CSV table of C-alpha atoms and ligand atoms in Angstrom, one decimal:
chain,number,residue,atom,x,y,z
O,1,MET,CA,53.6,7.3,1.5
O,2,ILE,CA,54.3,10.2,-0.8
O,3,VAL,CA,52.0,11.0,-3.8
O,4,LYS,CA,53.2,13.4,-6.4
O,5,LEU,CA,50.4,15.4,-8.1
O,6,ASN,CA,50.4,16.2,-11.7
O,7,ASP,CA,50.2,19.9,-12.6
O,8,HIS,CA,46.7,21.3,-12.4
O,9,ALA,CA,45.3,18.4,-10.3
O,10,SER,CA,41.6,19.1,-9.9
O,11,PRO,CA,40.1,19.5,-6.4
O,12,ALA,CA,38.1,16.4,-7.0
O,13,ALA,CA,41.1,14.4,-7.9
O,14,GLN,CA,42.9,15.6,-4.8
O,15,SER,CA,40.0,14.6,-2.6
O,16,ALA,CA,40.0,11.1,-4.1
O,17,ILE,CA,43.7,10.8,-3.3
O,18,LEU,CA,43.2,12.0,0.3
O,19,GLU,CA,40.3,9.5,0.7
O,20,ALA,CA,42.4,6.7,-0.7
O,21,LEU,CA,45.2,7.5,1.7
O,22,ALA,CA,42.8,7.6,4.6
O,23,ARG,CA,41.4,4.2,3.6
O,24,GLN,CA,45.0,2.9,3.8
O,25,ASP,CA,45.1,4.2,7.4
O,26,TYR,CA,47.3,7.2,6.7
O,27,THR,CA,46.9,10.6,8.2
O,28,THR,CA,47.5,13.1,5.4
O,29,ARG,CA,49.3,16.3,4.7
O,30,ARG,CA,49.8,18.5,1.7
O,31,VAL,CA,53.4,19.5,0.9
O,32,SER,CA,54.2,22.2,-1.6
O,33,LEU,CA,57.8,22.4,-2.9
O,34,PRO,CA,59.3,24.2,-5.8
O,35,PHE,CA,59.6,20.9,-7.6
O,36,GLY,CA,56.1,19.8,-7.1
O,37,ASP,CA,53.0,19.4,-5.0
O,38,PHE,CA,52.6,16.4,-2.9
O,39,ILE,CA,50.1,14.6,-0.7
O,40,VAL,CA,51.8,12.7,2.0
O,41,GLY,CA,50.5,9.8,4.0
O,42,LEU,CA,52.0,9.7,7.5
O,43,GLY,CA,51.8,6.7,9.8
O,44,ASP,CA,51.9,3.0,9.4
O,45,GLY,CA,49.5,2.6,6.5
O,46,ALA,CA,48.9,-0.2,4.1
O,47,GLY,CA,51.6,0.8,1.6
O,48,ASP,CA,49.6,0.1,-1.5
O,49,THR,CA,51.3,2.2,-4.2
O,50,THR,CA,49.5,0.5,-7.1
O,51,THR,CA,46.0,1.7,-6.2
O,52,LEU,CA,47.3,5.3,-5.6
O,53,ALA,CA,49.3,5.4,-8.8
O,54,ALA,CA,46.2,4.5,-10.8
O,55,LEU,CA,44.2,7.5,-9.5
O,56,GLU,CA,43.6,10.6,-11.6
O,57,SER,CA,46.3,13.3,-11.4
O,58,VAL,CA,48.9,11.1,-9.7
O,59,ALA,CA,52.4,11.4,-11.2
O,60,TRP,CA,53.7,8.7,-8.9
O,61,ALA,CA,53.3,7.2,-5.4
O,62,ARG,CA,56.3,6.0,-3.4
O,63,ARG,CA,56.7,4.4,0.1
O,64,GLY,CA,58.9,6.6,2.3
O,65,ALA,CA,59.4,4.6,5.5
O,66,GLU,CA,62.7,3.2,4.5
O,67,ARG,CA,64.4,6.0,2.5
O,68,ALA,CA,64.1,9.6,1.7
O,69,VAL,CA,61.7,10.4,-1.1
O,70,LEU,CA,61.4,14.2,-1.3
O,71,ALA,CA,65.2,14.6,-0.9
O,72,ALA,CA,65.9,11.9,-3.4
O,73,ILE,CA,67.5,12.9,-6.7
O,74,ASP,CA,64.5,11.8,-8.8
O,75,ALA,CA,62.0,13.9,-6.8
O,76,SER,CA,63.2,17.0,-8.6
O,77,PRO,CA,64.1,17.6,-12.2
O,78,THR,CA,66.7,20.1,-11.3
O,79,ARG,CA,69.3,20.4,-8.5
O,80,THR,CA,68.2,22.6,-5.6
O,81,GLU,CA,70.0,25.9,-5.3
O,82,VAL,CA,69.6,27.3,-1.8
O,83,PRO,CA,69.5,31.1,-1.8
O,84,LEU,CA,71.7,32.6,0.8
O,85,GLY,CA,72.5,36.3,0.8
O,86,ARG,CA,73.5,37.6,-2.6
O,87,THR,CA,74.4,34.2,-3.8
O,88,SER,CA,73.1,30.7,-3.7
O,89,ILE,CA,74.5,27.3,-2.8
O,90,GLY,CA,74.4,24.5,-5.3
O,91,GLY,CA,75.0,26.4,-8.6
O,92,THR,CA,78.4,26.8,-10.3
O,93,ALA,CA,79.8,29.3,-7.8
O,94,LEU,CA,81.2,27.7,-4.7
O,95,ALA,CA,79.9,28.7,-1.3
O,96,VAL,CA,82.6,29.7,1.2
O,97,ILE,CA,81.2,30.0,4.7
O,98,ALA,CA,83.8,31.2,7.2
O,99,GLY,CA,84.1,32.5,10.7
O,100,PRO,CA,85.0,31.5,14.2
O,101,CYS,CA,83.7,28.4,16.0
O,102,SER,CA,82.2,30.7,18.7
O,103,VAL,CA,81.4,34.3,18.7
O,104,GLU,CA,83.6,35.5,21.6
O,105,ASP,CA,83.2,39.3,21.7
O,106,ARG,CA,82.2,42.1,19.4
O,107,ASP,CA,85.7,42.9,18.3
O,108,GLN,CA,86.6,39.3,17.5
O,109,ILE,CA,83.5,38.7,15.2
O,110,ARG,CA,83.8,42.1,13.6
O,111,THR,CA,87.4,41.6,12.7
O,112,CYS,CA,86.8,38.1,11.5
O,113,ALA,CA,83.9,39.2,9.4
O,114,ARG,CA,85.8,42.1,7.8
O,115,PHE,CA,88.8,39.9,6.8
O,116,VAL,CA,86.9,36.9,5.6
O,117,ALA,CA,84.6,39.1,3.5
O,118,ALA,CA,87.6,40.8,2.0
O,119,TYR,CA,89.3,37.5,1.3
O,120,GLY,CA,86.3,35.9,-0.5
O,121,ALA,CA,83.8,34.4,2.0
O,122,THR,CA,80.2,34.3,0.8
O,123,ALA,CA,78.7,33.8,4.3
O,124,LEU,CA,79.8,34.3,7.9
O,125,ARG,CA,79.6,31.6,10.5
O,126,GLY,CA,79.8,31.9,14.3
O,127,GLY,CA,78.4,29.9,17.1
O,128,ALA,CA,76.3,31.5,19.8
O,129,PHE,CA,75.0,28.3,21.4
O,130,LYS,CA,77.7,25.7,21.5
O,131,PRO,CA,77.2,22.0,21.9
O,132,ARG,CA,80.3,21.0,24.0
O,133,SER,CA,81.3,17.5,25.1
O,134,SER,CA,82.0,18.8,28.5
O,135,PRO,CA,79.4,20.9,30.5
O,136,TYR,CA,82.3,22.8,31.9
O,137,ALA,CA,83.6,24.0,28.6
O,138,PHE,CA,82.6,27.4,27.1
O,139,GLN,CA,79.0,27.1,26.1
O,140,GLY,CA,78.7,30.3,23.9
O,141,LEU,CA,77.5,33.7,24.7
O,142,GLY,CA,73.9,33.0,23.6
O,143,HIS,CA,71.6,35.8,22.5
O,144,GLU,CA,74.3,38.5,23.0
O,145,ALA,CA,76.5,36.6,20.5
O,146,LEU,CA,73.6,36.5,18.0
O,147,GLU,CA,73.3,40.2,18.0
O,148,MET,CA,77.1,40.6,17.5
O,149,LEU,CA,77.0,38.1,14.7
O,150,ALA,CA,74.1,39.8,13.0
O,151,GLU,CA,75.8,43.2,13.3
O,152,ALA,CA,79.0,41.9,11.8
O,153,GLY,CA,77.1,40.2,9.0
O,154,LYS,CA,75.2,43.4,8.2
O,155,THR,CA,78.3,45.6,8.2
O,156,THR,CA,80.1,43.3,5.8
O,157,GLY,CA,77.1,42.3,3.7
O,158,LEU,CA,77.5,38.6,4.6
O,159,PRO,CA,74.6,36.4,5.5
O,160,VAL,CA,75.0,34.7,8.8
O,161,VAL,CA,74.9,31.0,9.7
O,162,THR,CA,74.6,29.9,13.3
O,163,GLU,CA,73.7,26.8,15.2
O,164,VAL,CA,70.3,26.3,16.9
O,165,MET,CA,70.2,23.7,19.5
O,166,GLU,CA,66.6,23.8,20.8
O,167,PRO,CA,63.3,23.8,19.0
O,168,GLY,CA,62.1,26.6,21.3
O,169,GLU,CA,64.9,28.9,20.2
O,170,VAL,CA,64.1,28.7,16.4
O,171,GLY,CA,61.5,31.4,16.6
O,172,PRO,CA,63.4,33.9,18.8
O,173,MET,CA,66.6,33.4,16.8
O,174,ALA,CA,65.0,33.7,13.3
O,175,PRO,CA,65.0,37.5,13.0
O,176,LEU,CA,68.8,37.5,13.5
O,177,VAL,CA,69.7,34.5,11.4
O,178,ASP,CA,70.0,33.9,7.7
O,179,CYS,CA,70.7,30.2,7.8
O,180,PHE,CA,70.1,27.8,10.7
O,181,GLN,CA,72.9,25.3,11.4
O,182,ILE,CA,71.8,22.0,12.8
O,183,GLY,CA,74.8,20.6,14.6
O,184,ALA,CA,76.1,17.1,14.0
O,185,ARG,CA,74.9,16.0,17.4
O,186,SER,CA,71.4,17.3,16.6
O,187,MET,CA,71.1,15.6,13.2
O,188,GLN,CA,68.5,13.3,14.6
O,189,ASN,CA,66.8,15.8,16.9
O,190,PHE,CA,63.5,15.3,15.0
O,191,PRO,CA,61.4,18.0,16.8
O,192,LEU,CA,64.3,20.5,16.0
O,193,LEU,CA,64.3,19.4,12.3
O,194,ARG,CA,60.6,20.0,12.1
O,195,GLU,CA,60.8,23.4,13.7
O,196,VAL,CA,63.6,24.7,11.3
O,197,GLY,CA,61.5,23.2,8.5
O,198,ARG,CA,58.6,25.4,9.5
O,199,ALA,CA,60.8,28.5,10.0
O,200,GLY,CA,61.3,28.6,6.2
O,201,LYS,CA,64.9,29.8,6.4
O,202,PRO,CA,67.8,27.8,4.8
O,203,VAL,CA,69.1,25.0,6.9
O,204,LEU,CA,72.7,23.8,7.0
O,205,LEU,CA,72.3,20.2,8.2
O,206,LYS,CA,75.5,18.6,9.5
O,207,ARG,CA,75.9,14.9,9.3
O,208,GLY,CA,75.9,13.0,12.6
O,209,PRO,CA,79.3,11.7,13.5
O,210,SER,CA,77.9,8.1,13.5
O,211,SER,CA,75.2,8.5,10.9
O,212,THR,CA,75.0,6.7,7.6
O,213,MET,CA,74.3,8.7,4.4
O,214,LYS,CA,70.8,7.1,4.3
O,215,GLU,CA,70.0,8.4,7.8
O,216,PHE,CA,71.4,11.8,6.8
O,217,LEU,CA,69.0,12.0,3.9
O,218,LEU,CA,66.1,10.9,6.1
O,219,SER,CA,66.9,13.8,8.4
O,220,ALA,CA,66.8,16.2,5.5
O,221,GLU,CA,63.5,14.7,4.6
O,222,TYR,CA,62.0,15.9,7.9
O,223,VAL,CA,62.8,19.5,6.9
O,224,LEU,CA,61.5,19.1,3.4
O,225,LEU,CA,58.3,17.5,4.7
O,226,GLU,CA,57.5,20.9,6.4
O,227,GLY,CA,57.6,22.5,3.0
O,228,ASN,CA,61.2,23.9,3.3
O,229,PRO,CA,63.3,22.8,0.3
O,230,ASN,CA,66.4,24.9,1.3
O,231,VAL,CA,68.5,22.3,3.0
O,232,ILE,CA,72.3,22.2,2.6
O,233,LEU,CA,73.9,18.9,3.6
O,234,CYS,CA,77.2,19.2,5.3
O,235,GLU,CA,79.8,16.4,5.6
O,236,ARG,CA,81.9,17.2,8.7
O,237,GLY,CA,83.7,13.9,9.5
O,238,ILE,CA,82.6,10.7,11.1
O,239,LYS,CA,83.9,8.6,14.0
O,240,THR,CA,86.4,5.9,13.0
O,241,PHE,CA,89.2,4.1,14.9
O,242,GLU,CA,91.6,6.8,13.8
O,243,THR,CA,93.0,9.0,16.5
O,244,ALA,CA,95.5,11.2,14.5
O,245,THR,CA,92.5,13.3,13.4
O,246,ARG,CA,89.5,14.5,15.4
O,247,ASN,CA,87.1,12.8,12.9
O,248,THR,CA,87.6,11.1,9.5
O,249,LEU,CA,86.4,13.5,6.8
O,250,ASP,CA,84.3,11.2,4.6
O,251,LEU,CA,84.7,12.7,1.2
O,252,ASN,CA,83.0,9.6,-0.2
O,253,ALA,CA,79.9,11.3,0.9
O,254,VAL,CA,80.3,14.1,-1.7
O,255,PRO,CA,79.9,12.1,-4.9
O,256,VAL,CA,77.6,9.5,-3.3
O,257,LEU,CA,75.2,12.0,-1.8
O,258,LYS,CA,75.2,14.0,-5.0
O,259,SER,CA,74.2,10.9,-6.9
O,260,GLN,CA,71.3,10.3,-4.4
O,261,THR,CA,69.9,13.8,-3.7
O,262,HIS,CA,69.2,17.1,-5.5
O,263,LEU,CA,70.2,19.0,-2.4
O,264,PRO,CA,73.6,20.8,-2.3
O,265,VAL,CA,76.5,19.2,-0.3
O,266,VAL,CA,79.1,21.3,1.4
O,267,VAL,CA,82.2,20.1,3.4
O,268,ASP,CA,83.6,21.2,6.8
O,269,PRO,CA,87.3,20.3,6.7
O,270,SER,CA,87.7,22.0,10.1
O,271,HIS,CA,85.7,19.6,12.2
O,272,GLY,CA,86.5,16.8,9.7
O,273,THR,CA,90.1,16.9,10.6
O,274,GLY,CA,90.5,18.9,13.8
O,275,ARG,CA,93.9,20.0,12.7
O,276,ARG,CA,94.8,23.4,11.2
O,277,ASP,CA,97.5,21.9,9.0
O,278,ALA,CA,95.0,19.5,7.3
O,279,VAL,CA,92.3,22.0,6.6
O,280,ILE,CA,93.5,23.6,3.4
O,281,PRO,CA,94.5,20.3,1.8
O,282,MET,CA,91.2,18.7,2.6
O,283,ALA,CA,89.4,21.9,1.4
O,284,ARG,CA,91.1,21.4,-2.0
O,285,ALA,CA,90.2,17.7,-1.9
O,286,ALA,CA,86.5,18.5,-1.1
O,287,VAL,CA,86.3,20.9,-4.0
O,288,ALA,CA,87.9,18.4,-6.3
O,289,ALA,CA,85.4,15.8,-5.2
O,290,GLY,CA,82.5,18.0,-6.3
O,291,ALA,CA,81.4,19.8,-3.1
O,292,ASP,CA,79.1,22.8,-3.6
O,293,GLY,CA,81.0,24.7,-0.9
O,294,LEU,CA,83.0,24.8,2.3
O,295,ILE,CA,82.4,25.8,5.8
O,296,VAL,CA,85.6,26.6,7.7
O,297,GLU,CA,86.6,27.9,11.1
O,298,VAL,CA,88.7,31.1,11.1
O,299,HIS,CA,89.9,33.0,14.1
O,300,PRO,CA,92.0,36.2,14.3
O,301,ASP,CA,94.1,34.5,17.0
O,302,PRO,CA,93.5,30.8,17.0
O,303,ALA,CA,95.8,30.2,20.0
O,304,ARG,CA,93.4,32.2,22.1
O,305,ALA,CA,90.2,30.8,20.8
O,306,LEU,CA,87.6,29.8,23.4
O,307,SER,CA,86.6,26.8,21.2
O,308,ASP,CA,88.2,24.8,18.4
O,309,GLY,CA,91.4,26.8,18.2
O,310,ASP,CA,93.5,23.8,17.0
O,311,GLN,CA,91.4,23.5,13.9
O,312,SER,CA,90.9,27.2,13.2
O,313,LEU,CA,92.7,28.9,10.4
O,314,THR,CA,94.3,32.3,10.9
O,315,LEU,CA,92.9,35.1,8.8
O,316,ALA,CA,95.9,35.0,6.5
O,317,GLN,CA,95.5,31.2,6.1
O,318,PHE,CA,91.9,31.7,5.1
O,319,ARG,CA,93.1,34.0,2.3
O,320,THR,CA,95.5,31.2,1.2
O,321,LEU,CA,92.6,28.7,1.3
O,322,VAL,CA,90.5,30.8,-1.1
O,323,GLU,CA,93.5,31.3,-3.5
O,324,GLU,CA,94.2,27.5,-3.4
O,325,ILE,CA,90.7,26.3,-4.1
O,326,ARG,CA,90.2,28.6,-7.0
O,327,PRO,CA,92.2,26.6,-9.6
O,328,VAL,CA,90.8,23.3,-8.2
O,329,ALA,CA,87.3,24.7,-8.7
O,330,GLU,CA,88.0,25.7,-12.3
O,331,ALA,CA,89.4,22.3,-13.0
O,332,VAL,CA,86.1,20.7,-12.1
O,333,GLY,CA,83.9,23.3,-13.8
O,334,ARG,CA,83.1,25.4,-10.8
O,335,ARG,CA,84.2,28.9,-9.8
O,336,VAL,CA,85.2,30.8,-6.7
O,337,GLU,CA,83.2,34.0,-7.3
O,338,ALA,CA,84.9,36.3,-4.9
O,339,THR,CA,87.7,38.6,-5.8
O,340,PRO,CA,89.8,39.3,-2.7
O,341,VAL,CA,90.1,43.0,-1.9
O,342,PRO,CA,93.7,43.9,-3.0
O,343,ASN,CA,96.1,45.1,-0.3
O,344,PHE,CA,93.5,44.7,2.4
O,345,GLY,CA,96.3,44.4,4.9
O,346,GLU,CA,97.6,41.8,7.2
O,347,PRO,CA,95.9,41.0,10.4
O,348,ARG,CA,97.8,41.4,13.6
O,349,THR,CA,97.4,38.1,15.4
O,350,SER,CA,100.0,37.9,18.2
O,351,GLY,CA,100.5,39.5,21.5
O,352,ARG,CA,96.9,40.7,21.9
O,353,ARG,CA,95.3,40.9,25.2
O,354,ARG,CA,91.6,40.3,25.3
O,355,GLY,CA,89.6,43.4,24.4
O,356,THR,CA,92.6,45.3,22.9
O,357,GLY,CA,91.5,44.8,19.3
O,358,TRP,CA,92.8,43.3,16.1
O,359,GLY,CA,93.6,45.7,13.4
O,360,ALA,CA,93.9,45.5,9.6
O,361,GLY,CA,97.5,46.3,9.2
O,362,ASP,CA,97.6,48.7,12.1
D,1,PEP,C1,80.6,23.8,14.8
D,1,PEP,O1,80.3,24.1,13.6
D,1,PEP,O2,81.2,24.6,15.5
D,1,PEP,C2,80.1,22.5,15.3
D,1,PEP,C3,79.9,22.4,16.6
D,1,PEP,O3,80.1,21.6,14.4
D,1,PEP,P1,79.6,20.0,14.5
D,1,PEP,O4,78.1,20.1,14.9
D,1,PEP,O5,79.8,19.5,13.1
D,1,PEP,O6,80.4,19.4,15.5
D,2,MN,MN1,83.6,24.3,16.1
C-alpha cells in the first residue's frame, strides 16, 4: 500500500496514517522522493484504500502488490531526469553511453574513452564483473578494471557506468562508479536492487531477457522504494524464436514504457541485436521511437575483444552512429548535445598485438 502525503502533512496526521496502516497489518516505511513524500505499507495487509484516502493529509492511497506505483507515470507530475556527469538523462538531450563490453587493459579503456569522448559520448561504459553464460568465458578483471575505468572516465571527463553483480559489492564499488548497471540477468535480483537503491547513485536497470514490461517496472519500484529516484530503464532485447539475431530488440518498449512511467528509457542496440551491422540502424530506430538515449558497445579492435566483439562497433563506426542519430533526434524534437572534436584522427585498429597500444592517427 502506498500513501502519498499532501505537502506540509502535520506530525499528528502522519501518525494517524501510520496507525491506520498498522491496523491493516502492514509494516510501515517512509519514502521521500523528489516528487513527493510517501508512507508505504509493506506486507500482506488488508488493502483498504478507502479508509486511508479519507484521512487528513492523504493525497491518495494505492495498492502496490500488482503493479508499480512509485515508478508509474502518475506518481510524478514531471518526467524524471537522472543526473549523470555534466548532463542528465531524460531531458531533451540524448544520452550516449559508449565503451567496451569489458575493460580488458588500461590501454584499451583509455583509448576507447578518448575516442568516444571526442566523438560525442556522454558517459563511458565498461564491464569489470561480467555475467557470462559459460563459467569458462572471460569473467572480467574485477576491481583492477574498475580502477582503470575510473581513471579513463576522469581523464576524459565522462561519468562511468559499470555492472554490479552482487549486493556485497555495491559499497566497495561505489567510490569508483557514477552509475550502477544492473545486468539483464539480475533484473529480478531483489536484494541487489535494494542495495543499489540505498547507495543513492543512478541505476541503469536492464530489462530481463524474458521479463514483461510490468515486471520491469516492478523491479524499478524496488529501487525507488529505497528512496532512490534515479533509475534509467534499458531495453536490451528479449528472447524470441528468432535466431538470426542474439535477442529481439523490443522497441515497442520505448513508447509503451514512456506512457507508463516517468523514468527515462534508453536502448541498447548492441545486446539487442548481437550484430555489428544492425547496431547503427537500430540505434536510429530507437531514437526515432523516442528513446532518451543509447548504450552501445565500442571496441578499438572488435575482432580481438574478450567479450561481445561481434556486436561491438569500431571507434570510427561509433563516430558514424553519433552523426547518424543527430538528424533523427532533431526530427523527433530531441538533440545530440555533443560536437565531435574536429580532426581528432583515425584510430589504428588492425595488426595490433596485445599491449602494443592503439594510437589516435599515429
Ligand atoms: C553488458 O552490458 O555487457 C551486458 C552483459 O548486458 P546485459 O545484462 O544486457 O546482457
Ligand atoms: Mn556485453
